[in-house]
Structures are given as structure tokens and as C-alpha cells.
Short mmCIF file of C-alpha atoms in Angstrom, two decimals:
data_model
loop_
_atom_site.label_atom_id
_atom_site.label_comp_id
_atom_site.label_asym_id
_atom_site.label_seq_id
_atom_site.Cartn_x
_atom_site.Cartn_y
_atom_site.Cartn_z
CA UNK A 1 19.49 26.40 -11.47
CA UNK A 2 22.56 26.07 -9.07
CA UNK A 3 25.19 23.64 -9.66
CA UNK A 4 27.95 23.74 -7.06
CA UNK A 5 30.34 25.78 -7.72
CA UNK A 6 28.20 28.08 -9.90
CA UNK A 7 25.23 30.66 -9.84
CA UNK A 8 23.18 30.40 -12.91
CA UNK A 9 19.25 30.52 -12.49
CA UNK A 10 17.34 28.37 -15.08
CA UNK A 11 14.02 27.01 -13.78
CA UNK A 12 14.29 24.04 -16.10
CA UNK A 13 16.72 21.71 -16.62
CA UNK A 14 17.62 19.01 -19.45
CA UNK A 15 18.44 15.12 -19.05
CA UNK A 16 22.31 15.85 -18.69
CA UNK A 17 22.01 18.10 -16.10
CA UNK A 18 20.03 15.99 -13.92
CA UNK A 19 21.99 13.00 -14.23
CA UNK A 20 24.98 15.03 -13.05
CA UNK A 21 22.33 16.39 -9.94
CA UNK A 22 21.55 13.10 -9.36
CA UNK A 23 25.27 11.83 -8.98
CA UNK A 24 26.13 14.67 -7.33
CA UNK A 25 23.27 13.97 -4.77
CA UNK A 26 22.47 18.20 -5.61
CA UNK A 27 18.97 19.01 -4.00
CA UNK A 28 15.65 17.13 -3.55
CA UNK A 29 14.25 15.30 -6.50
CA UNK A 30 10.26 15.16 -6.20
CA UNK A 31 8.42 13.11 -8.48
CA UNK A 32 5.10 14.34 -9.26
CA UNK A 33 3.66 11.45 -10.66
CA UNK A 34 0.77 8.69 -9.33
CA UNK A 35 2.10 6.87 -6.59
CA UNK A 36 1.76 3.44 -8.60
CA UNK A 37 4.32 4.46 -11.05
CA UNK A 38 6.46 5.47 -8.49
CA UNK A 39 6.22 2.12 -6.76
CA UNK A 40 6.99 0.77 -10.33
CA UNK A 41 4.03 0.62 -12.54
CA UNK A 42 4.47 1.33 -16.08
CA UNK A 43 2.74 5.36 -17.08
CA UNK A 44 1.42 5.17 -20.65
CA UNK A 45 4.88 4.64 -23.63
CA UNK A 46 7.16 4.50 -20.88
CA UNK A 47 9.85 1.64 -21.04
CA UNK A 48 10.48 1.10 -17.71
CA UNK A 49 8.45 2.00 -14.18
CA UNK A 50 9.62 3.56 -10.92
CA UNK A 51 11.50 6.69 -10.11
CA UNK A 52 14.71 8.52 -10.31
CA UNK A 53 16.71 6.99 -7.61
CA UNK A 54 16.33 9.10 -4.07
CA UNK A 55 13.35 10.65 -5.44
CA UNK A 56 11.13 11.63 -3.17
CA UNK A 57 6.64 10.39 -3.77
CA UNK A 58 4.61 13.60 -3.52
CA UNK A 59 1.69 13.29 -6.19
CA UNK A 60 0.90 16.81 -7.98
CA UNK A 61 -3.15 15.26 -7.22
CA UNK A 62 -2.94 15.66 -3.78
CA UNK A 63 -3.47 19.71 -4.52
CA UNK A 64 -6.66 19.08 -5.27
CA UNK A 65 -7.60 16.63 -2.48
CA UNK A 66 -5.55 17.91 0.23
CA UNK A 67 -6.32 20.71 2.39
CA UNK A 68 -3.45 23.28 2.71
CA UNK A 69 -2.25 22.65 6.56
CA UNK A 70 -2.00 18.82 5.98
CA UNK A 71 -0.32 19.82 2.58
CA UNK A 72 2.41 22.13 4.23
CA UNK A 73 2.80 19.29 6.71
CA UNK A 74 3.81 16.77 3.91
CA UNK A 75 6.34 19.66 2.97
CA UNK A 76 8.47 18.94 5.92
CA UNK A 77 7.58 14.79 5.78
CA UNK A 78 9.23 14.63 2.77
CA UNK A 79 12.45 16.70 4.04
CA UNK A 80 11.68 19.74 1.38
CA UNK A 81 11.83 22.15 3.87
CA UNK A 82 15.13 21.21 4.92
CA UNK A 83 16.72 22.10 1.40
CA UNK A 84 16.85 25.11 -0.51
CA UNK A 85 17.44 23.28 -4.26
CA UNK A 86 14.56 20.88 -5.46
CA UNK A 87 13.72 19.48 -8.57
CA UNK A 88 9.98 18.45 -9.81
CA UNK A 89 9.88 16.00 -12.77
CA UNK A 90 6.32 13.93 -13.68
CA UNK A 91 4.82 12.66 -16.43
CA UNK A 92 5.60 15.88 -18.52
CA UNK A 93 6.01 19.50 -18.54
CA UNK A 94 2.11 20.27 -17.19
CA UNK A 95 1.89 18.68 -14.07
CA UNK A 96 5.62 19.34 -13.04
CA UNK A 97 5.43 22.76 -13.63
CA UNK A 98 2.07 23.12 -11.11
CA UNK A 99 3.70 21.40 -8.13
CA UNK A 100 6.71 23.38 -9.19
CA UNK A 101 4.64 26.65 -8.79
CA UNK A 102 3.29 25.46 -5.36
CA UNK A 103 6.31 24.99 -4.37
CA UNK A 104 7.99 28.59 -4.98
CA UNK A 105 4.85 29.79 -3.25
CA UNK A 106 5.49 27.96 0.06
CA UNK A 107 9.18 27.41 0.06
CA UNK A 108 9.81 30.63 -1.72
CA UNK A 109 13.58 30.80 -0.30
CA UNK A 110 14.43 27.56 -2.32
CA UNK A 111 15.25 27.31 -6.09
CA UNK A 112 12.60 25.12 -7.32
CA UNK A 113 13.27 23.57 -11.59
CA UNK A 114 11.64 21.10 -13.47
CA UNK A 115 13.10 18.63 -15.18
CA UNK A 116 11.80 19.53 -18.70
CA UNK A 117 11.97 15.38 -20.27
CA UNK A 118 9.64 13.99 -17.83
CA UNK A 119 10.34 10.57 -16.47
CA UNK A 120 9.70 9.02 -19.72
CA UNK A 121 13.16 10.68 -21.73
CA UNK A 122 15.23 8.98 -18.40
CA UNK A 123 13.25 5.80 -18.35
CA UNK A 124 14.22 5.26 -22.33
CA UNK A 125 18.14 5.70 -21.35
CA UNK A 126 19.27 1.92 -20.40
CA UNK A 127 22.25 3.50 -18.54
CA UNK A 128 20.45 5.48 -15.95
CA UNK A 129 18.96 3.48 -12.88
CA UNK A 130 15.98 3.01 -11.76
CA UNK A 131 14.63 2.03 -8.06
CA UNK A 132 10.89 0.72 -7.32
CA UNK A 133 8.81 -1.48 -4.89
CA UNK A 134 10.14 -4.90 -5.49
CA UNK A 135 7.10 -7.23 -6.23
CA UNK A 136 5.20 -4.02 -6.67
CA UNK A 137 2.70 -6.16 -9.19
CA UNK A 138 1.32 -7.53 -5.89
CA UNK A 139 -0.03 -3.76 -4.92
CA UNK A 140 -2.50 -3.46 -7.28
CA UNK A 141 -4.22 -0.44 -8.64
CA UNK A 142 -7.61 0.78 -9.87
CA UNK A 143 -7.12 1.20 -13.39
CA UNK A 144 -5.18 -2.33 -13.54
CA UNK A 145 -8.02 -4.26 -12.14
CA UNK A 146 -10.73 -2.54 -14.26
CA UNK A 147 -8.74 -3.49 -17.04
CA UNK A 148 -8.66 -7.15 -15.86
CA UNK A 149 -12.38 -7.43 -15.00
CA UNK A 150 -13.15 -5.87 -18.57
CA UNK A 151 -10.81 -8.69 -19.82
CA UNK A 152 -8.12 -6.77 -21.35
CA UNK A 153 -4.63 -7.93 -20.69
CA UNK A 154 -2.52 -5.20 -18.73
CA UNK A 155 1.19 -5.14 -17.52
CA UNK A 156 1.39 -8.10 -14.93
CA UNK A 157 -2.21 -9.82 -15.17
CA UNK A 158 -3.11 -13.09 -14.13
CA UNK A 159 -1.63 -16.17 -15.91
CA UNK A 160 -4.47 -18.28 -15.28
CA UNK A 161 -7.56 -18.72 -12.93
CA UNK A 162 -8.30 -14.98 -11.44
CA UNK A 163 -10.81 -14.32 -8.29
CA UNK A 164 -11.55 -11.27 -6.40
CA UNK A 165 -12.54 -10.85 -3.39
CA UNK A 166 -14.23 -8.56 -1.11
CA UNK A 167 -12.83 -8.93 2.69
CA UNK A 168 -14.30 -7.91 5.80
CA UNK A 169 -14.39 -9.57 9.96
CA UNK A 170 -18.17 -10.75 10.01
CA UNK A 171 -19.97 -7.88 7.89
CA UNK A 172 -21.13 -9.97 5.14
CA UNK A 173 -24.29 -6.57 5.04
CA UNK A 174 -21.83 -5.14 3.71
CA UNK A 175 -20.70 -7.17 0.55
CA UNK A 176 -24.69 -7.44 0.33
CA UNK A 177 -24.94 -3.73 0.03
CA UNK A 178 -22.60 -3.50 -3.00
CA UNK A 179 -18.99 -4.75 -3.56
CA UNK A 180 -16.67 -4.23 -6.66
CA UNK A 181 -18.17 -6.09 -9.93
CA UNK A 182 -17.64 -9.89 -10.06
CA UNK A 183 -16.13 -9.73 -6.46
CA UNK A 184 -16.71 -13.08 -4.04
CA UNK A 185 -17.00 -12.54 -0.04
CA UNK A 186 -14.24 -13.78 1.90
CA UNK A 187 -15.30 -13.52 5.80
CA UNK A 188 -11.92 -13.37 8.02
CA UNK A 189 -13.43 -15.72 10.63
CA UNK A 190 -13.07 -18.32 8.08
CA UNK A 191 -9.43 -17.95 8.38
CA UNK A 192 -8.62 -16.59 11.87
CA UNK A 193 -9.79 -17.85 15.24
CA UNK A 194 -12.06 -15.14 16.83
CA UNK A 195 -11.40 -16.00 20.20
CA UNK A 196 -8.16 -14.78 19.47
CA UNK A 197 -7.76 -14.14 15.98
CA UNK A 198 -4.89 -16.37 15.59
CA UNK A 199 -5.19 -18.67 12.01
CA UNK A 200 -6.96 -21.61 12.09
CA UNK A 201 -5.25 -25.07 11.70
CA UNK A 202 -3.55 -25.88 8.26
CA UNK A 203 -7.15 -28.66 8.15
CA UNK A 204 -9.55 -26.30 8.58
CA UNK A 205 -7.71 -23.27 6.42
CA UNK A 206 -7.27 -26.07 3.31
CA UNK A 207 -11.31 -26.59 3.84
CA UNK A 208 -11.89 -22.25 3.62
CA UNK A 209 -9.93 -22.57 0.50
CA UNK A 210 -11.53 -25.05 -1.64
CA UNK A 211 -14.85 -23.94 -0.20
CA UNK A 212 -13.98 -20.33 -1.60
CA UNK A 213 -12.11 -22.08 -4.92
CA UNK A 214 -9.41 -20.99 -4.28
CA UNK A 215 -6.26 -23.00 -5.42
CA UNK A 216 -2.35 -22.68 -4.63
CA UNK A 217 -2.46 -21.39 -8.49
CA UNK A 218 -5.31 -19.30 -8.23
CA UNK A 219 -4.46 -15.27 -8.76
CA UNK A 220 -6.75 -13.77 -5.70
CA UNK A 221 -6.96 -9.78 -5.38
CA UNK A 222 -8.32 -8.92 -2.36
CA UNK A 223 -9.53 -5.34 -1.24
CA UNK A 224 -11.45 -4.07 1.80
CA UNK A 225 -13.25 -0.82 2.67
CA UNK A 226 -12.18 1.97 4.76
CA UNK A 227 -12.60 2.04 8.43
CA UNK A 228 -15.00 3.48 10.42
CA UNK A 229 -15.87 3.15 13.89
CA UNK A 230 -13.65 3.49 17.32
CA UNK A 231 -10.94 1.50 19.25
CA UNK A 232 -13.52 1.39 22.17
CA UNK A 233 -16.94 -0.17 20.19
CA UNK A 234 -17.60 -3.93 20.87
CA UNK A 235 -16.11 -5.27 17.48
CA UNK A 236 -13.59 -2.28 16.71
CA UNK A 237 -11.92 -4.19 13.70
CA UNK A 238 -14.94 -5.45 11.67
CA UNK A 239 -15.10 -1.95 9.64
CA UNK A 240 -11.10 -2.34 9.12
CA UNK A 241 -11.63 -4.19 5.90
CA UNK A 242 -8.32 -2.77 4.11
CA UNK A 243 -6.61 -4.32 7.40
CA UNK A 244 -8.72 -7.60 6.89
CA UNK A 245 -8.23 -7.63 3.27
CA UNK A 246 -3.96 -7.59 4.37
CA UNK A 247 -4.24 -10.47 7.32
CA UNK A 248 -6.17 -12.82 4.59
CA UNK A 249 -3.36 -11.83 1.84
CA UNK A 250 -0.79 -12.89 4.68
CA UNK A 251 -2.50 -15.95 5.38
CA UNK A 252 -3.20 -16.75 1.61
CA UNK A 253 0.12 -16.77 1.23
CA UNK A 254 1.42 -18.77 4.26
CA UNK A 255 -1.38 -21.71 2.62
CA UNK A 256 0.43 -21.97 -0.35
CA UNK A 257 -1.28 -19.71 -2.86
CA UNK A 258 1.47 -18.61 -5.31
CA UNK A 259 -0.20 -14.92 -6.05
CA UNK A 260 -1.79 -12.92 -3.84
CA UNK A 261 -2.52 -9.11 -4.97
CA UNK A 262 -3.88 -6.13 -2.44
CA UNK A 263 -6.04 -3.40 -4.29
CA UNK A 264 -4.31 -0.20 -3.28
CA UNK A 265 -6.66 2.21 -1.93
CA UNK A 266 -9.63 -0.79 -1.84
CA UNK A 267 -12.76 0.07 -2.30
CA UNK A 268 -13.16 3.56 -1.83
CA UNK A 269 -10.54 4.22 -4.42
CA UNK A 270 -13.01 2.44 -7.22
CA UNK A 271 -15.94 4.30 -5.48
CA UNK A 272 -13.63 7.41 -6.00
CA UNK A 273 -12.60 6.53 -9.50
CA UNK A 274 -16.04 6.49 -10.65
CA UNK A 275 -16.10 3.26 -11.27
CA UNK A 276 -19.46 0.75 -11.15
CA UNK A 277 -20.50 -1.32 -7.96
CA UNK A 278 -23.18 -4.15 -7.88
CA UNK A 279 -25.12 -6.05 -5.27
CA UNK A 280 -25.30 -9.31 -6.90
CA UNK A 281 -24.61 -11.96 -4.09
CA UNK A 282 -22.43 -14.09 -6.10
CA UNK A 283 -21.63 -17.76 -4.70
CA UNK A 284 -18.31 -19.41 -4.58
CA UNK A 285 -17.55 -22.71 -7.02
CA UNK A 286 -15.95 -24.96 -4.42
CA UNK A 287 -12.55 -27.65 -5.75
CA UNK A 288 -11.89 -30.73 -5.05
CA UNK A 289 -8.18 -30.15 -4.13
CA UNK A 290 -5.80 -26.82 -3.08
CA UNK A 291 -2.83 -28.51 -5.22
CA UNK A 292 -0.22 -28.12 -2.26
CA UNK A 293 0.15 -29.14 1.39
CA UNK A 294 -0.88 -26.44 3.65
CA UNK A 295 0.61 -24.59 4.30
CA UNK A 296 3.30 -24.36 1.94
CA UNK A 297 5.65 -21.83 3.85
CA UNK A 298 5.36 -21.99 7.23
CA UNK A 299 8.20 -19.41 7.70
CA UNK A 300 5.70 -16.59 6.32
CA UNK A 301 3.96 -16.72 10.02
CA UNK A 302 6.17 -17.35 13.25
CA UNK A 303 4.93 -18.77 16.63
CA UNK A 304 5.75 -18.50 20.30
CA UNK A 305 8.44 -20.26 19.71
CA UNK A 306 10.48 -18.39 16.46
CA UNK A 307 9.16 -15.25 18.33
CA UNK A 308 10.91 -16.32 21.67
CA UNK A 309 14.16 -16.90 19.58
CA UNK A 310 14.12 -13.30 18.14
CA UNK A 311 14.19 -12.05 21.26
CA UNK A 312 16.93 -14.51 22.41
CA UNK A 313 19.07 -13.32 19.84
CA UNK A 314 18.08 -10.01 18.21
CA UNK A 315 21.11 -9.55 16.30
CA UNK A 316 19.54 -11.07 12.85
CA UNK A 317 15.70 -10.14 13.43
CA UNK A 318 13.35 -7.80 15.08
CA UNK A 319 10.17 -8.44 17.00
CA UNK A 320 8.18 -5.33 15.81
CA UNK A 321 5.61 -4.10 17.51
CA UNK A 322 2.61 -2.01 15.24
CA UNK A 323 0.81 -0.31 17.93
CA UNK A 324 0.24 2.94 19.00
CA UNK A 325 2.53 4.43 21.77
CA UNK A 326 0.13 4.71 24.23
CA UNK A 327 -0.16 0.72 23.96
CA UNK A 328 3.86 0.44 23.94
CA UNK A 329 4.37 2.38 26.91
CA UNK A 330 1.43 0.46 28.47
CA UNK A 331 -0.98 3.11 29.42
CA UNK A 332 -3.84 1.14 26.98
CA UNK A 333 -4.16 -2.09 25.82
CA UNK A 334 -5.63 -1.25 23.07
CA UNK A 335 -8.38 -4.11 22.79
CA UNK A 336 -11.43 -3.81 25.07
CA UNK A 337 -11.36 -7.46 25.39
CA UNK A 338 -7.87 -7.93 26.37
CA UNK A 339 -7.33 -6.58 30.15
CA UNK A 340 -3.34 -6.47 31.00
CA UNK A 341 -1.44 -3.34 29.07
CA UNK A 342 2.30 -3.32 28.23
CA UNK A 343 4.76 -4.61 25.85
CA UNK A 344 6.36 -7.91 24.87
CA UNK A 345 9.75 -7.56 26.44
CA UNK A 346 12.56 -6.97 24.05
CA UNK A 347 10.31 -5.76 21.13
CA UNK A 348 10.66 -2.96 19.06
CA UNK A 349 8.33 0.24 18.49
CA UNK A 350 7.19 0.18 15.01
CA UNK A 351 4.23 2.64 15.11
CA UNK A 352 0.82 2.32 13.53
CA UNK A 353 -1.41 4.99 14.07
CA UNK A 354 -4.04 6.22 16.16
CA UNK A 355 -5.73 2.73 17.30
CA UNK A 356 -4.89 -0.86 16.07
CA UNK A 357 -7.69 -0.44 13.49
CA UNK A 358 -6.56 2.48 11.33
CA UNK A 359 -2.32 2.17 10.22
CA UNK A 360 -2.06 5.92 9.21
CA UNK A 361 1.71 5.87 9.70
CA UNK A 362 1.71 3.40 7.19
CA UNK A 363 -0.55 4.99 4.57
CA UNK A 364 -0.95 8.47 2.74
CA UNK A 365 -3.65 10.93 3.77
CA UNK A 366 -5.84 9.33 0.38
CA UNK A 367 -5.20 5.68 2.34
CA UNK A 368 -3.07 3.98 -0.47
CA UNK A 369 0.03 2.64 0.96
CA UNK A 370 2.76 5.36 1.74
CA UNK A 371 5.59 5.90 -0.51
CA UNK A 372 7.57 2.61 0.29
CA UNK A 373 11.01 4.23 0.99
CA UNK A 374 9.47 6.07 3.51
CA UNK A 375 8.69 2.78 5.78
CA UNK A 376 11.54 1.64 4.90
CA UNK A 377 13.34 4.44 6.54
#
């Protein structure tokens, strides 16, 4: 190890030493662990979730799902190239000391310790802080929902009346070829115009929702698969269903419904997790009554209008645009069924990825959301 000031090599270090790295803002801190108990997620005893403050997300799992270019890449990403003193902590001693060995093998100019406690030993210290997602609970994971579906009780489960839902644009084949276990089929037309794909009035939205039975105190998880198809086929979006799953959360919420939650990773993550599918076509129980005027915050969704004052007065709010550059700079529109190309005037470039239909910029390489620091930045 290095300390400033001195030259003593150690290649782990103990809690008191990395609190006085941390304060002392001395190298990269990499935590190793899932990304879920990054964002804030409880792992196994530990008293609190999240991550060392400034710690950087780079999940020791990826080395066995990643190939090595795309995992050298993420190297410079996460600003580990630009350093020469890093420091690996995860769950324990195991996994930190693999990434840690990784690491000296393709940064070998940088001194690379672990921090021998794990995340647990600074989690139990009330005096050292903590950062994580806020309202992470809403970005669900695998192993949480299995446990709710089994009807176990995990960290942040449903208070009361709990549906799940599988969400896709107009593929209901889909949900009929297998869906998670228990899950209901929520159709984005029933929210969103498509002529335009705009919501549908506060009348016929209310009608969706008790149809589905759904109510403003109804927990709904919602999940999607991945994508596949092109920009250029005739219904480019209705294989987006992670994207799908989002726009009905966002609408959900704009209704009135109190708890929304997004499976992280959607379906393919179960699929990966081993987990069991079915292909029972289950049917919706309809209610009498949402339980709130719809919608209940208006502010969640802006119009013409709010946007138009954004733009008036940009010094409190952005107008951001999630597109691809090729769409900003106008050389695409990036919809075969919208003709003019360009840019709202006055907006600002906030990336997506390669078409409107995929988001990688917004999502690891394993298509759970990206370390939430890193969008933020």
C-alpha cells in the first residue's frame, strides 16, 4: 500500500486504513460486489446496503460473462486506468482478491489492495457513510421477486395487494409462449396512443387500470424481455419490452399508483438465473374503483406547454433529449414512420444508444441498469 507521504507495499489493508483512503480521496475504490447491493440492497448479515462513498460498480461476475476487449474497455469507463492506486473490497476476502488479481494483470503499473473486512465490517460502523440509489426498492431484483412469488417476506416487499406483470407493445405471442410464474399481460397500447404513442386520456387510462386490477394501492412489478429486431423493421419497438415495461411504470405512476417496481435485468435475468417460466394464460380480476383521481400527479409527465417553458427559461430544467446522435444532429429520424429529422430547438443531448429501441448508454453490457452514479455524471 501507498499512503501519501510514504512507500510501504501491503496488498491488503484493514478498516482504519481505508477510512483514512477514503477521506483522503487516495486511489480508486472498486466494489466488487452485485450491482443491487451497490445500488443499496441489503447482501446476506449486512446492516446496512450500498457502497463506500465514491466507489466505483464493477461486479467481480462480469469475468465470467464478459469477453476480455469489452472487459478492458470497462477498465477505462470506470476511470481505473487513469490511476495508479486502487482498492477492491466485496463481499469478503474471495471475490475481492480475484478482481484484485485481474487487475495487477491488466493494470500491472498500479498498486492494486484489498480491503481485507469486506463491506460488511464498514457497513456495521454507524460512523462511516454510506451512499446508494435513493428509492432503490423500486429496481427490483431476481432473487427479491422469487422470494415474493414463493411468499416469503424479503427486505422491502409489498404491504398489501401485489401483481406482476409481463409488458410488451402488441406481442401478447409472446406472454403466450411463457412469462415469469403468476405474471398478468399488460399490452402498452392499452396505455399509450399508437398513432403516436402519447398516453391515453386520464378516462380511458382509469378504465386499463381497473380492467387489469390494478389500484392506486396496488404494488405492480413490471418486467419486459430483451430486444431484438432493428430501428428500420415496421414495428421496431414491440420487441423493446424492458423499454415498454419503463413507459407503463412511468405512466403507472403519473395515474396515481403509489408503488411501482421495475425487475432489473427483466426477463432474461430469471431465464438466466435458472429460474421456472410457465405458459398459463392467466386473466386479470377487474375493480370496481382505482381509489384516486387520475391521474394523481400530473407533474410526473409534462406537455407542449411545461416543455415550451423549459425551453423559455432553461435555467431551472432541461429538455433532454435520449436519442442517438445521428438523430440529434438530424441526419435520421430515427422512426420509419416519422419523415422530418432534427432536434427540438434548445434541447439537450442526453444519449441513448444505438437506435431508440435499445438504451445501452444507460445499461451494463448484462442489460441491468448501469451503475447509477455513472448517469448521474
Amino acid at each position: 500500500m501507498y499512503l501519501r507521504g510514504t512507500t510501504v507495499h501491503m496488498s491488503t489493508i484493514e478498516l482504519d486504513t481505508l477510512r483514512e483512503r477514503v477521506a483522503a480521496d487516495d486511489g480508486i475504490v472498486v466494489d466488487v460486489r452485485p450491482l443491487r447491493f451497490f445500488n443499496g440492497w441489503r447482501a446476506g448479515d449486512d446492516l446496512r446496503g450500498g457502497h463506500i462513498p465514491g466507489a466505483v460498480s464493477y461486479p467481480v461476475e462480469w469475468l465470467d460473462s464478459i469477453d476480455a476487449p469489452e472487459l478492458e474497455r470497462l477498465l477505462g469507463e470506470k476511470g481505473l486506468t487513469q490511476t495508479d492506486r486502487i482498492i477492491v473490497y466485496g463481499s469478503g476476502v474471495e471475490d475481492a482478491e480475484r478482481f484484485a488479481t485481474f487487475l495487477r494483470g491488466s493494470l500491472p503499473s498500479a498498486e492494486v489492495t484489498t480491503f481485507a473486512g469486506g463491506f460488511g465490517s464498514w457497513a456495521a460502523d454507524p460512523s462511516l457513510g454510506i451512499d446508494k440509489l435513493p428509492r432503490h426498492e423500486q429496481l427490483v431484483h431476481v432473487d427479491w421477486l422469487r422470494q415474493v412469488l414463493a411468499g416469503e417476506r424479503p427486505e422491502a416487499a409489498p404491504g398489501g395487494r401485489f401483481l406482476l406483470f409481463h409488458v410488451n407493445f402488441g406481442v401478447p405471442e409472446e406472454y403466450e409462449e411463457n412469462h415469469l410464474p403468476g405474471a398478468l399481460y399488460l399490452d402498452t397500447n392499452w396505455l399509450e396512443d399508437s398513432a403516436d404513442w402519447n398516453r391515453r386520456s386520464p378516462e380511458a387510462l382509469e378504465h386499463a387500470l381497473r380492467s387489469l386490477g390494478i389500484t392506486n394501492d396496488t404494488t405492480v412489478v413490471v418486467y419486459g424481455r430483451d430486444t431484438e429486431g432493428q430501428a428500420n423493421e415496421k414495428w421496431p419497438g414491440r420487441r423493446a419490452g424492458q423499454i415498454a415495461a419503463t413507459r407503463a411504470l412511468m405512466i403507472l405512476r403519473y395515474a396515481g399508483v403509489d408503488d411501482v417496481r421495475l425487475l432489473d435485468g427483466g426477463y432474461d435475468w430469471w431465464v438466466r438465473e435458472g429460474h421456472p417460466l410457465e405458459t398459463i394464460i392467466r386473466e386479470p380480476s377487474p375493480v370496481e374503483a382505482f381509489g384516486v383521481p387520475v391521474p394523481l400527479r400530473p407533474e410526473v409527465i409534462v406537455d407542449l406547454p411545461e416543455a415550451k417553458q423549459i425551453l423559455a427559461d432553461p435555467t431551472g430544467a432541461a429538455l433532454v433529449s435520449v436519442r442517438t446522435w445521428r438523430e440529434h444532429i438530424g441526419n435520421v429520424s430515427g422512426y420509419n414512420y416519422i419523415g422530418p429529422a432534427g432536434r427540438i430547438k434548445g434541447d439537450v443531448w442526453g444519449n441513448c444508444g444505438t437506435d431508440a429501441y435499445h438504451m445501452q448508454h444507460y445499461r451494463n453490457v448484462d442489460n441491468t441498469m448501469r451503475a447509477y452514479p455513472e448517469i448521474a455524471a
